[in-house]
CSV table of C-alpha atoms in Angstrom, one decimal:
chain,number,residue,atom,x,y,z
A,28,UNK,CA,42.8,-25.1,-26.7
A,29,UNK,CA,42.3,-28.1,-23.9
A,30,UNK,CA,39.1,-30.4,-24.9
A,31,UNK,CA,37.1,-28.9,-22.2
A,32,UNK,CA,36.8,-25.3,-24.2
A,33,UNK,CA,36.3,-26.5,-27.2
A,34,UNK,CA,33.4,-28.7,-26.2
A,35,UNK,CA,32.1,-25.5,-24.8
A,36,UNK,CA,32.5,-23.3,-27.8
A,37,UNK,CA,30.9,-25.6,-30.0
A,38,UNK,CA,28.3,-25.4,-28.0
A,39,UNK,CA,28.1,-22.0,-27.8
A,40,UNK,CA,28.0,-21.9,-31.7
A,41,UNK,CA,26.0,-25.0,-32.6
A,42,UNK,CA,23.1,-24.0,-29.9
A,43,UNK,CA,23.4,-19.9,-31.2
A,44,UNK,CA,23.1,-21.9,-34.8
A,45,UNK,CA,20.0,-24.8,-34.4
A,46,UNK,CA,19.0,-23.8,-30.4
A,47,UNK,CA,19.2,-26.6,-27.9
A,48,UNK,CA,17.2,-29.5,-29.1
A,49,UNK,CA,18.7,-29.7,-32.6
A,50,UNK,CA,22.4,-29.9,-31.4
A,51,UNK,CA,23.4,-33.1,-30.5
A,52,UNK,CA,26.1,-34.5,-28.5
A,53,UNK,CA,27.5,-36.3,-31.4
A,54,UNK,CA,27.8,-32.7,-33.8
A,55,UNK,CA,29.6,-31.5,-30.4
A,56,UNK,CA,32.0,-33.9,-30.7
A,57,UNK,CA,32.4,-33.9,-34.3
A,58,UNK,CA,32.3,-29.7,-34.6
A,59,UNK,CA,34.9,-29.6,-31.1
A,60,UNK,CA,37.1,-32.7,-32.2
A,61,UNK,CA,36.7,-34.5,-29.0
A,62,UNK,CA,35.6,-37.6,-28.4
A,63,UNK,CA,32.4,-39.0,-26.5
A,64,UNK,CA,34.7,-40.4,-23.3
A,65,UNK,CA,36.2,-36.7,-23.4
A,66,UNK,CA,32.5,-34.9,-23.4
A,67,UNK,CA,31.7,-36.9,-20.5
A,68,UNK,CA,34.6,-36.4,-18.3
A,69,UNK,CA,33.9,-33.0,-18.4
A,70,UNK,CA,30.2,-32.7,-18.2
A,71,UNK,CA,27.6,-34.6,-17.2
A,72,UNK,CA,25.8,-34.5,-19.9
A,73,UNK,CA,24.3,-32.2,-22.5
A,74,UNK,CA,22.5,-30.0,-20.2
A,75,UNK,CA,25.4,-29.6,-17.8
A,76,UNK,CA,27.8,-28.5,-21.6
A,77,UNK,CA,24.8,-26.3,-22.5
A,78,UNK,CA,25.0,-24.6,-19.1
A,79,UNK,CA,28.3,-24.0,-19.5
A,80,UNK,CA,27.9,-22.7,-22.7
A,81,UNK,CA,25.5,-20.6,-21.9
A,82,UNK,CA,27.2,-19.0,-19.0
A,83,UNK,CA,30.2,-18.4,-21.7
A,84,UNK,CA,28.2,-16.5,-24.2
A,85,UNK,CA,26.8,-14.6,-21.1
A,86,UNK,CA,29.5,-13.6,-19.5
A,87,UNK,CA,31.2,-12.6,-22.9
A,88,UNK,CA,27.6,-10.3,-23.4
A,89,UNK,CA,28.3,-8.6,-19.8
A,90,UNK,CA,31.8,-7.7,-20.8
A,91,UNK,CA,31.0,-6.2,-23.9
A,92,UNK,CA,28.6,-4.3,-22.7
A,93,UNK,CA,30.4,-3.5,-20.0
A,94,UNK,CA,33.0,-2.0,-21.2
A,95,UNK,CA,30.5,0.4,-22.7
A,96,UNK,CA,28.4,1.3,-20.6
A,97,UNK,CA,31.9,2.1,-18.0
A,98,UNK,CA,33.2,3.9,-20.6
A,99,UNK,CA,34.4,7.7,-19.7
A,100,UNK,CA,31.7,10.4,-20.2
A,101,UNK,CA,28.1,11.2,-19.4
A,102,UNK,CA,25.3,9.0,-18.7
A,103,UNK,CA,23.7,10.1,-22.3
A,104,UNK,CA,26.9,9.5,-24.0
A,105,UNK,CA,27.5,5.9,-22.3
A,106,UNK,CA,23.8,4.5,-23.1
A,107,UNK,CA,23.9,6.2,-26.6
A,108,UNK,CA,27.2,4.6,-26.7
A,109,UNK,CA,26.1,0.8,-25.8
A,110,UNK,CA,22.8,1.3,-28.1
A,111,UNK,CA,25.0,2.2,-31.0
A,112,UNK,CA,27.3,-0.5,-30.6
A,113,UNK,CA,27.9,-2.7,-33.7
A,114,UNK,CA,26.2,-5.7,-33.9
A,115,UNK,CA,25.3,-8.8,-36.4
A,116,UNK,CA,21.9,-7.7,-36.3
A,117,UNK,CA,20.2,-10.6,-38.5
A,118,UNK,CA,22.2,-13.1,-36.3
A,119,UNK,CA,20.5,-11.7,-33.5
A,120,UNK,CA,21.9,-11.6,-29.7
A,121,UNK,CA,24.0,-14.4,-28.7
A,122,UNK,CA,22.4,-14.3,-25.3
A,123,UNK,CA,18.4,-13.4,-26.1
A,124,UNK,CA,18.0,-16.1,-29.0
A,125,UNK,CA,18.4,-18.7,-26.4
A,126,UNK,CA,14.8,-17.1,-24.0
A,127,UNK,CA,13.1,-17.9,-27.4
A,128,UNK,CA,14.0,-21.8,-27.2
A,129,UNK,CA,11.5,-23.9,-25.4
A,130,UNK,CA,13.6,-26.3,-24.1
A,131,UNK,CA,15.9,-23.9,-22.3
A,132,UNK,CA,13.1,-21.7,-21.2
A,133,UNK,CA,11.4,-24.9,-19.4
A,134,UNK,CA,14.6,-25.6,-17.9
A,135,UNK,CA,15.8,-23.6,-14.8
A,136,UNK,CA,19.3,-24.8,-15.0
A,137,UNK,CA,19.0,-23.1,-18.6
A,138,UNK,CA,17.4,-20.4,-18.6
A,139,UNK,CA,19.0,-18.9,-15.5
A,140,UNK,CA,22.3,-17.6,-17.2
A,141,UNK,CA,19.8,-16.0,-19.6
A,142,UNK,CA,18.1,-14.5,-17.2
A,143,UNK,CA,20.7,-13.5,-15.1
A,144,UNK,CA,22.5,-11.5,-18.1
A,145,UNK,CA,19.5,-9.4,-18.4
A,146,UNK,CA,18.8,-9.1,-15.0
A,147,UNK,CA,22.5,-7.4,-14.6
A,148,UNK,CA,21.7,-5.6,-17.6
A,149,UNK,CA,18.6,-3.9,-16.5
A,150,UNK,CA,20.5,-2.9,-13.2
A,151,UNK,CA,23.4,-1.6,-14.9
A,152,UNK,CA,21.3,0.6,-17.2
A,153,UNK,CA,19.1,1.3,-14.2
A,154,UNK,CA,22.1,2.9,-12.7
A,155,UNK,CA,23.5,5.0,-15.5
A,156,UNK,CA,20.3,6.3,-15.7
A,157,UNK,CA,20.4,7.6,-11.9
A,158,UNK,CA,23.6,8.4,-12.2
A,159,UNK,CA,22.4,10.7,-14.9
A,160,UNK,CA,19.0,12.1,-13.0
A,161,UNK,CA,22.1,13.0,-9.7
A,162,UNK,CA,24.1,14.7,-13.0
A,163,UNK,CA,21.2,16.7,-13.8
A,164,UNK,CA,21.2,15.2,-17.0
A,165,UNK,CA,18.2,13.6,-17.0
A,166,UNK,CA,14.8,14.4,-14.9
A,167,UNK,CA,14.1,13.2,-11.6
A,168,UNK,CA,10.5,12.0,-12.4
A,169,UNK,CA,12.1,9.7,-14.3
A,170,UNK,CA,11.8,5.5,-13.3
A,171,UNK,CA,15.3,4.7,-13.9
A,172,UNK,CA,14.3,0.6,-13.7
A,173,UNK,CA,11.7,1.8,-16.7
A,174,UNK,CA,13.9,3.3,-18.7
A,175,UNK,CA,16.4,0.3,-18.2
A,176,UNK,CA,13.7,-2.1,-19.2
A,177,UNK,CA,12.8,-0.3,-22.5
A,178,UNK,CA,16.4,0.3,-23.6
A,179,UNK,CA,16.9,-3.8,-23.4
A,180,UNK,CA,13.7,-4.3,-25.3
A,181,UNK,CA,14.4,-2.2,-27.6
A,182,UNK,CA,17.9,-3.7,-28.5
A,183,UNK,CA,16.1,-7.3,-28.9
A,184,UNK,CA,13.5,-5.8,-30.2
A,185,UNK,CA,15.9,-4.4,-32.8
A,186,UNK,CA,17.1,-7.8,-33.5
A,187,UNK,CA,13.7,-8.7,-33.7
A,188,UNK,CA,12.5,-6.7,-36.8
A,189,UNK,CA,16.3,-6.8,-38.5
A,190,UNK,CA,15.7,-11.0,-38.5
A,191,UNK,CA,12.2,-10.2,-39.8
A,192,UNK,CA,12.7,-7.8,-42.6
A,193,UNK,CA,16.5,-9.7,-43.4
A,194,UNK,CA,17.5,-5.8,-43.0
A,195,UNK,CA,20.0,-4.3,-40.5
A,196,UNK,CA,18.2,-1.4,-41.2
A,197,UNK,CA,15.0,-2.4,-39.1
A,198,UNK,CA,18.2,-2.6,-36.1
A,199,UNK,CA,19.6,0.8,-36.3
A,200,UNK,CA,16.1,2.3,-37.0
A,201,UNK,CA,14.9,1.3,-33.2
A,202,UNK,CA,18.0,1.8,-31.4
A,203,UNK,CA,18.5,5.4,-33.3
A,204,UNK,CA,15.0,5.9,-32.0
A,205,UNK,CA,16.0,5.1,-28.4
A,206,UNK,CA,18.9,7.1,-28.2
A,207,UNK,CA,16.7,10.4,-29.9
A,208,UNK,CA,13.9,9.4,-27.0
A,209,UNK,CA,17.2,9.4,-24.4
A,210,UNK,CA,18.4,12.7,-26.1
A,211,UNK,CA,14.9,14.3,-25.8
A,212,UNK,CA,14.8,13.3,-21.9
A,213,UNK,CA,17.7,15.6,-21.4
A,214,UNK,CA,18.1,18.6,-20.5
């Protein structure tokens, strides 16, 4: 692995570990076994690695779910299929942890990976779901964008209450309860 990736995955796990503030160039270093010269001929600085990380962990979200939600089968059977996915639940999402950090939030540079993974998400969903309402699968009253939007809170919601109660549990309980409110919008 050339310097430049494992600068970025340590990143990826020290700021998904202590956020953005709390992981400092030098623990970079030390965690990718690169030196300071090496850091900066790659990035600029810490924001510029931290963007790159953050792009990373994105981009690996998107494929993952991806892969899901592309899956063969119906439109119930590919969001029941993403919800159910396994996850670390009391790790939380790689990808949502980082819109609860204040320094990343405040930065634009930052936050817009973040954004843009759940942006793509929402639309994805959003289109599975009409996909589904052309199938006759689900109702045409429906607002797929609504549904979209509650199935991704929900999932970091999920995370949410499974960090809270230290209990997977409190994860499968609300995305169980999304996929039954997806089942009971069928027809």
């Amino acid at each position: 692995m050339q310097a430049r990736e494992r600068l970025v995955r340590s990143m990826q796990e020290l700021m998904g570990e202590r956020g953005y503030v709390a992981t400092s160039p030098k623990a970079i270093q030390v965690h990718a076994g690169a030196g300071q010269g090496s850091m900066y001929h790659h990035f600029s600085g810490k924001a510029d690695l931290a963007r790159a990380a953050l792009t990373g962990t994105a981009e690996d979200m998107q494929a993952a779910a991806e892969q899901l939600l592309s899956a063969p089968g119906t439109a119930l059977e590919r969001l029941t299929g993403y919800l159910r996915r396994e996850r670390d639940a009391l790790r939380g999402c790689p990808v949502g942890r980082h819109a609860l950090d204040p320094e990343v939030v405040a930065d634009v540079a930052l936050r817009e990976p973040v954004a843009a993974t759940f942006r793509w998400l929402r639309e994805r969903i959003a289109g599975i779901v009409a996909e589904g309402q052309a199938a006759g699968e689900f109702p045409a009253t429906l607002d797929p964008e609504a549904i979209a939007a509650a199935v991704v809170a929900t999932v970091q919601g999920g995370y949410v209450l499974a960090r809270a109660a230290s209990d997977p549990a409190a994860f499968t309980a609300a995305t169980e309860g999304a996929v039954q409110m997806l089942t009971g919008l069928g027809r």
